[in-house]
Amino acid sequence: MAPKAGKAVVAALRDDIDRLLAAEPDVRADAYDSVHQMRVATRRLRSVLRSYRRLFDADAAAATEAELKWLADLLGVARDAEVRAERFTDLLAAHEQVPDEVTQALVGASRDAYTSAHAEVLTALDGKRYRRLTKTLTAWRTDPPLDRDVSRTPATAAFDEVLRRDRKRLRKLVFAEPTAAPADRVELLHDIRKGAKRLRYSCEAAGEVLGTDATDLGTRAKRLQTVLGDHRDAVESREAILAAAATAPGSTATLYELLADTEEVAAGRAIARYPAAAAFVSAAD
């Protein structure tokens, strides 16, 4: 007998919930990459709830999704600072005799921001709001509030509909990009990246049900997400460098210019890969 949609989505949710809860001890210990792993698990879970929302009680899903967004945003502040510190460290390693004030303005400031943000995360993990969320997620592992009628439909049809809808949403964004005003293009590319990530996660959740059709589509969505993530990281890094340069002494101006130019080139390389990465979106379903 073909699996029902409710049973299949519970299995997908359980994996993501387990990843989120398993990451907590490492985040508390400030283990390497732990914030990233917990953030990814949180965002994956939120994305699955959004894509497969018709399978759940609408109010319960919306409330849990909002709490997951709260947690993901907290983790995101720390993760973004961590990424900037690592990126600036690599950038400066390519230059000899980097002044201490430049290292502090870029690497040091980012590490300080991470330390502060990580402390905020720990405070949240000890708080009532997070405990309520983990209690909810633990219950959802086996008994989420499913929509009685929709959850009884065949999983293949329900999951295929979700992937088609997420792909259609992404296609609309991709088709809008060529005519976007220059001032709007960076944010539109960011929206495309988020759309690709949503499609990737909905595909990964559907892998057990739809097989290689879902996993192959998810792989292509991940590639698009990665390309645009590389572009976004370079753009934001360049902006941070220019902001630091604006208050720096004139003696370091040349180095800041070189660093900003390096990131501009990196952004250009990333965006050059975008058309090929996005080509699958417009292909026939």
mmCIF file of N, CA, C and O in Angstrom, residues 41-76:
data_model
loop_
_atom_site.group_PDB
_atom_site.id
_atom_site.type_symbol
_atom_site.label_atom_id
_atom_site.label_comp_id
_atom_site.label_asym_id
_atom_site.label_seq_id
_atom_site.Cartn_x
_atom_site.Cartn_y
_atom_site.Cartn_z
ATOM 1 N N ALA A 41 19.725 23.063 10.913
ATOM 2 C CA ALA A 41 18.628 22.184 11.314
ATOM 3 C C ALA A 41 17.358 22.979 11.579
ATOM 4 O O ALA A 41 16.256 22.560 11.202
ATOM 5 N N THR A 42 17.506 24.139 12.207
ATOM 6 C CA THR A 42 16.346 24.982 12.508
ATOM 7 C C THR A 42 15.704 25.496 11.228
ATOM 8 O O THR A 42 14.470 25.479 11.077
ATOM 9 N N ARG A 43 16.535 25.947 10.305
ATOM 10 C CA ARG A 43 16.000 26.494 9.066
ATOM 11 C C ARG A 43 15.404 25.411 8.181
ATOM 12 O O ARG A 43 14.408 25.638 7.490
ATOM 13 N N ARG A 44 16.012 24.234 8.181
ATOM 14 C CA ARG A 44 15.445 23.112 7.428
ATOM 15 C C ARG A 44 14.055 22.777 7.937
ATOM 16 O O ARG A 44 13.111 22.592 7.161
ATOM 17 N N LEU A 45 13.929 22.696 9.260
ATOM 18 C CA LEU A 45 12.648 22.343 9.860
ATOM 19 C C LEU A 45 11.599 23.398 9.555
ATOM 20 O O LEU A 45 10.454 23.071 9.195
ATOM 21 N N ARG A 46 11.970 24.655 9.679
ATOM 22 C CA ARG A 46 11.034 25.733 9.375
ATOM 23 C C ARG A 46 10.614 25.675 7.901
ATOM 24 O O ARG A 46 9.447 25.873 7.563
ATOM 25 N N SER A 47 11.573 25.398 7.020
ATOM 26 C CA SER A 47 11.281 25.345 5.594
ATOM 27 C C SER A 47 10.324 24.204 5.268
ATOM 28 O O SER A 47 9.398 24.367 4.458
ATOM 29 N N VAL A 48 10.524 23.061 5.904
ATOM 30 C CA VAL A 48 9.617 21.935 5.666
ATOM 31 C C VAL A 48 8.203 22.281 6.129
ATOM 32 O O VAL A 48 7.216 21.983 5.443
ATOM 33 N N LEU A 49 8.095 22.951 7.268
ATOM 34 C CA LEU A 49 6.761 23.350 7.744
ATOM 35 C C LEU A 49 6.097 24.313 6.767
ATOM 36 O O LEU A 49 4.879 24.241 6.546
ATOM 37 N N ARG A 50 6.888 25.196 6.182
ATOM 38 C CA ARG A 50 6.321 26.159 5.236
ATOM 39 C C ARG A 50 5.898 25.463 3.941
ATOM 40 O O ARG A 50 4.807 25.701 3.420
ATOM 41 N N SER A 51 6.759 24.612 3.408
ATOM 42 C CA SER A 51 6.456 23.974 2.130
ATOM 43 C C SER A 51 5.306 22.979 2.247
ATOM 44 O O SER A 51 4.457 22.874 1.350
ATOM 45 N N TYR A 52 5.274 22.238 3.356
ATOM 46 C CA TYR A 52 4.276 21.184 3.538
ATOM 47 C C TYR A 52 3.153 21.633 4.473
ATOM 48 O O TYR A 52 2.521 20.811 5.143
ATOM 49 N N ARG A 53 2.902 22.923 4.497
ATOM 50 C CA ARG A 53 1.969 23.492 5.471
ATOM 51 C C ARG A 53 0.552 22.910 5.355
ATOM 52 O O ARG A 53 -0.160 22.842 6.346
ATOM 53 N N ARG A 54 0.144 22.508 4.147
ATOM 54 C CA ARG A 54 -1.218 21.993 3.980
ATOM 55 C C ARG A 54 -1.438 20.672 4.716
ATOM 56 O O ARG A 54 -2.583 20.282 4.951
ATOM 57 N N LEU A 55 -0.363 19.997 5.085
ATOM 58 C CA LEU A 55 -0.501 18.730 5.791
ATOM 59 C C LEU A 55 -0.738 18.908 7.292
ATOM 60 O O LEU A 55 -1.052 17.946 7.986
ATOM 61 N N PHE A 56 -0.568 20.154 7.771
ATOM 62 C CA PHE A 56 -0.648 20.401 9.209
ATOM 63 C C PHE A 56 -1.837 21.285 9.561
ATOM 64 O O PHE A 56 -2.371 21.999 8.712
ATOM 65 N N ASP A 57 -2.195 21.250 10.835
ATOM 66 C CA ASP A 57 -3.116 22.245 11.353
ATOM 67 C C ASP A 57 -2.483 23.620 11.157
ATOM 68 O O ASP A 57 -1.347 23.857 11.590
ATOM 69 N N ALA A 58 -3.193 24.518 10.510
ATOM 70 C CA ALA A 58 -2.601 25.787 10.080
ATOM 71 C C ALA A 58 -2.094 26.625 11.252
ATOM 72 O O ALA A 58 -0.980 27.162 11.214
ATOM 73 N N ASP A 59 -2.895 26.749 12.306
ATOM 74 C CA ASP A 59 -2.510 27.600 13.431
ATOM 75 C C ASP A 59 -1.305 27.031 14.174
ATOM 76 O O ASP A 59 -0.381 27.767 14.533
ATOM 77 N N ALA A 60 -1.295 25.740 14.400
ATOM 78 C CA ALA A 60 -0.188 25.121 15.123
ATOM 79 C C ALA A 60 1.108 25.212 14.327
ATOM 80 O O ALA A 60 2.178 25.498 14.877
ATOM 81 N N ALA A 61 1.005 24.980 13.017
ATOM 82 C CA ALA A 61 2.200 25.065 12.179
ATOM 83 C C ALA A 61 2.742 26.483 12.131
ATOM 84 O O ALA A 61 3.956 26.701 12.203
ATOM 85 N N ALA A 62 1.856 27.470 12.021
ATOM 86 C CA ALA A 62 2.293 28.865 11.971
ATOM 87 C C ALA A 62 2.978 29.276 13.269
ATOM 88 O O ALA A 62 3.995 29.982 13.260
ATOM 89 N N ALA A 63 2.433 28.824 14.397
ATOM 90 C CA ALA A 63 3.027 29.176 15.691
ATOM 91 C C ALA A 63 4.408 28.557 15.843
ATOM 92 O O ALA A 63 5.350 29.221 16.301
ATOM 93 N N THR A 64 4.564 27.307 15.455
ATOM 94 C CA THR A 64 5.863 26.643 15.568
ATOM 95 C C THR A 64 6.860 27.235 14.588
ATOM 96 O O THR A 64 8.039 27.426 14.920
ATOM 97 N N GLU A 65 6.393 27.547 13.404
ATOM 98 C CA GLU A 65 7.270 28.180 12.416
ATOM 99 C C GLU A 65 7.801 29.515 12.931
ATOM 100 O O GLU A 65 8.981 29.843 12.750
ATOM 101 N N ALA A 66 6.957 30.295 13.590
ATOM 102 C CA ALA A 66 7.389 31.585 14.127
ATOM 103 C C ALA A 66 8.467 31.405 15.200
ATOM 104 O O ALA A 66 9.424 32.184 15.264
ATOM 105 N N GLU A 67 8.314 30.385 16.036
ATOM 106 C CA GLU A 67 9.316 30.127 17.071
ATOM 107 C C GLU A 67 10.623 29.641 16.463
ATOM 108 O O GLU A 67 11.716 29.989 16.937
ATOM 109 N N LEU A 68 10.552 28.871 15.406
ATOM 110 C CA LEU A 68 11.759 28.431 14.715
ATOM 111 C C LEU A 68 12.469 29.612 14.045
ATOM 112 O O LEU A 68 13.706 29.663 14.007
ATOM 113 N N LYS A 69 11.698 30.547 13.524
ATOM 114 C CA LYS A 69 12.305 31.745 12.948
ATOM 115 C C LYS A 69 13.049 32.538 14.017
ATOM 116 O O LYS A 69 14.154 33.048 13.784
ATOM 117 N N TRP A 70 12.427 32.654 15.187
ATOM 118 C CA TRP A 70 13.085 33.353 16.297
ATOM 119 C C TRP A 70 14.426 32.708 16.622
ATOM 120 O O TRP A 70 15.445 33.400 16.752
ATOM 121 N N LEU A 71 14.460 31.399 16.719
ATOM 122 C CA LEU A 71 15.704 30.701 17.035
ATOM 123 C C LEU A 71 16.714 30.825 15.897
ATOM 124 O O LEU A 71 17.906 31.078 16.142
ATOM 125 N N ALA A 72 16.257 30.676 14.669
ATOM 126 C CA ALA A 72 17.164 30.782 13.521
ATOM 127 C C ALA A 72 17.787 32.172 13.420
ATOM 128 O O ALA A 72 18.970 32.311 13.086
ATOM 129 N N ASP A 73 17.001 33.199 13.711
ATOM 130 C CA ASP A 73 17.525 34.568 13.662
ATOM 131 C C ASP A 73 18.608 34.778 14.720
ATOM 132 O O ASP A 73 19.627 35.427 14.469
ATOM 133 N N LEU A 74 18.396 34.248 15.916
ATOM 134 C CA LEU A 74 19.406 34.342 16.971
ATOM 135 C C LEU A 74 20.706 33.653 16.554
ATOM 136 O O LEU A 74 21.796 34.209 16.694
ATOM 137 N N LEU A 75 20.568 32.450 16.076
ATOM 138 C CA LEU A 75 21.740 31.700 15.628
ATOM 139 C C LEU A 75 22.401 32.372 14.433
ATOM 140 O O LEU A 75 23.626 32.330 14.284
ATOM 141 N N GLY A 76 21.590 33.019 13.597
ATOM 142 C CA GLY A 76 22.122 33.658 12.402
ATOM 143 C C GLY A 76 23.064 34.798 12.700
ATOM 144 O O GLY A 76 24.056 34.999 11.987
#
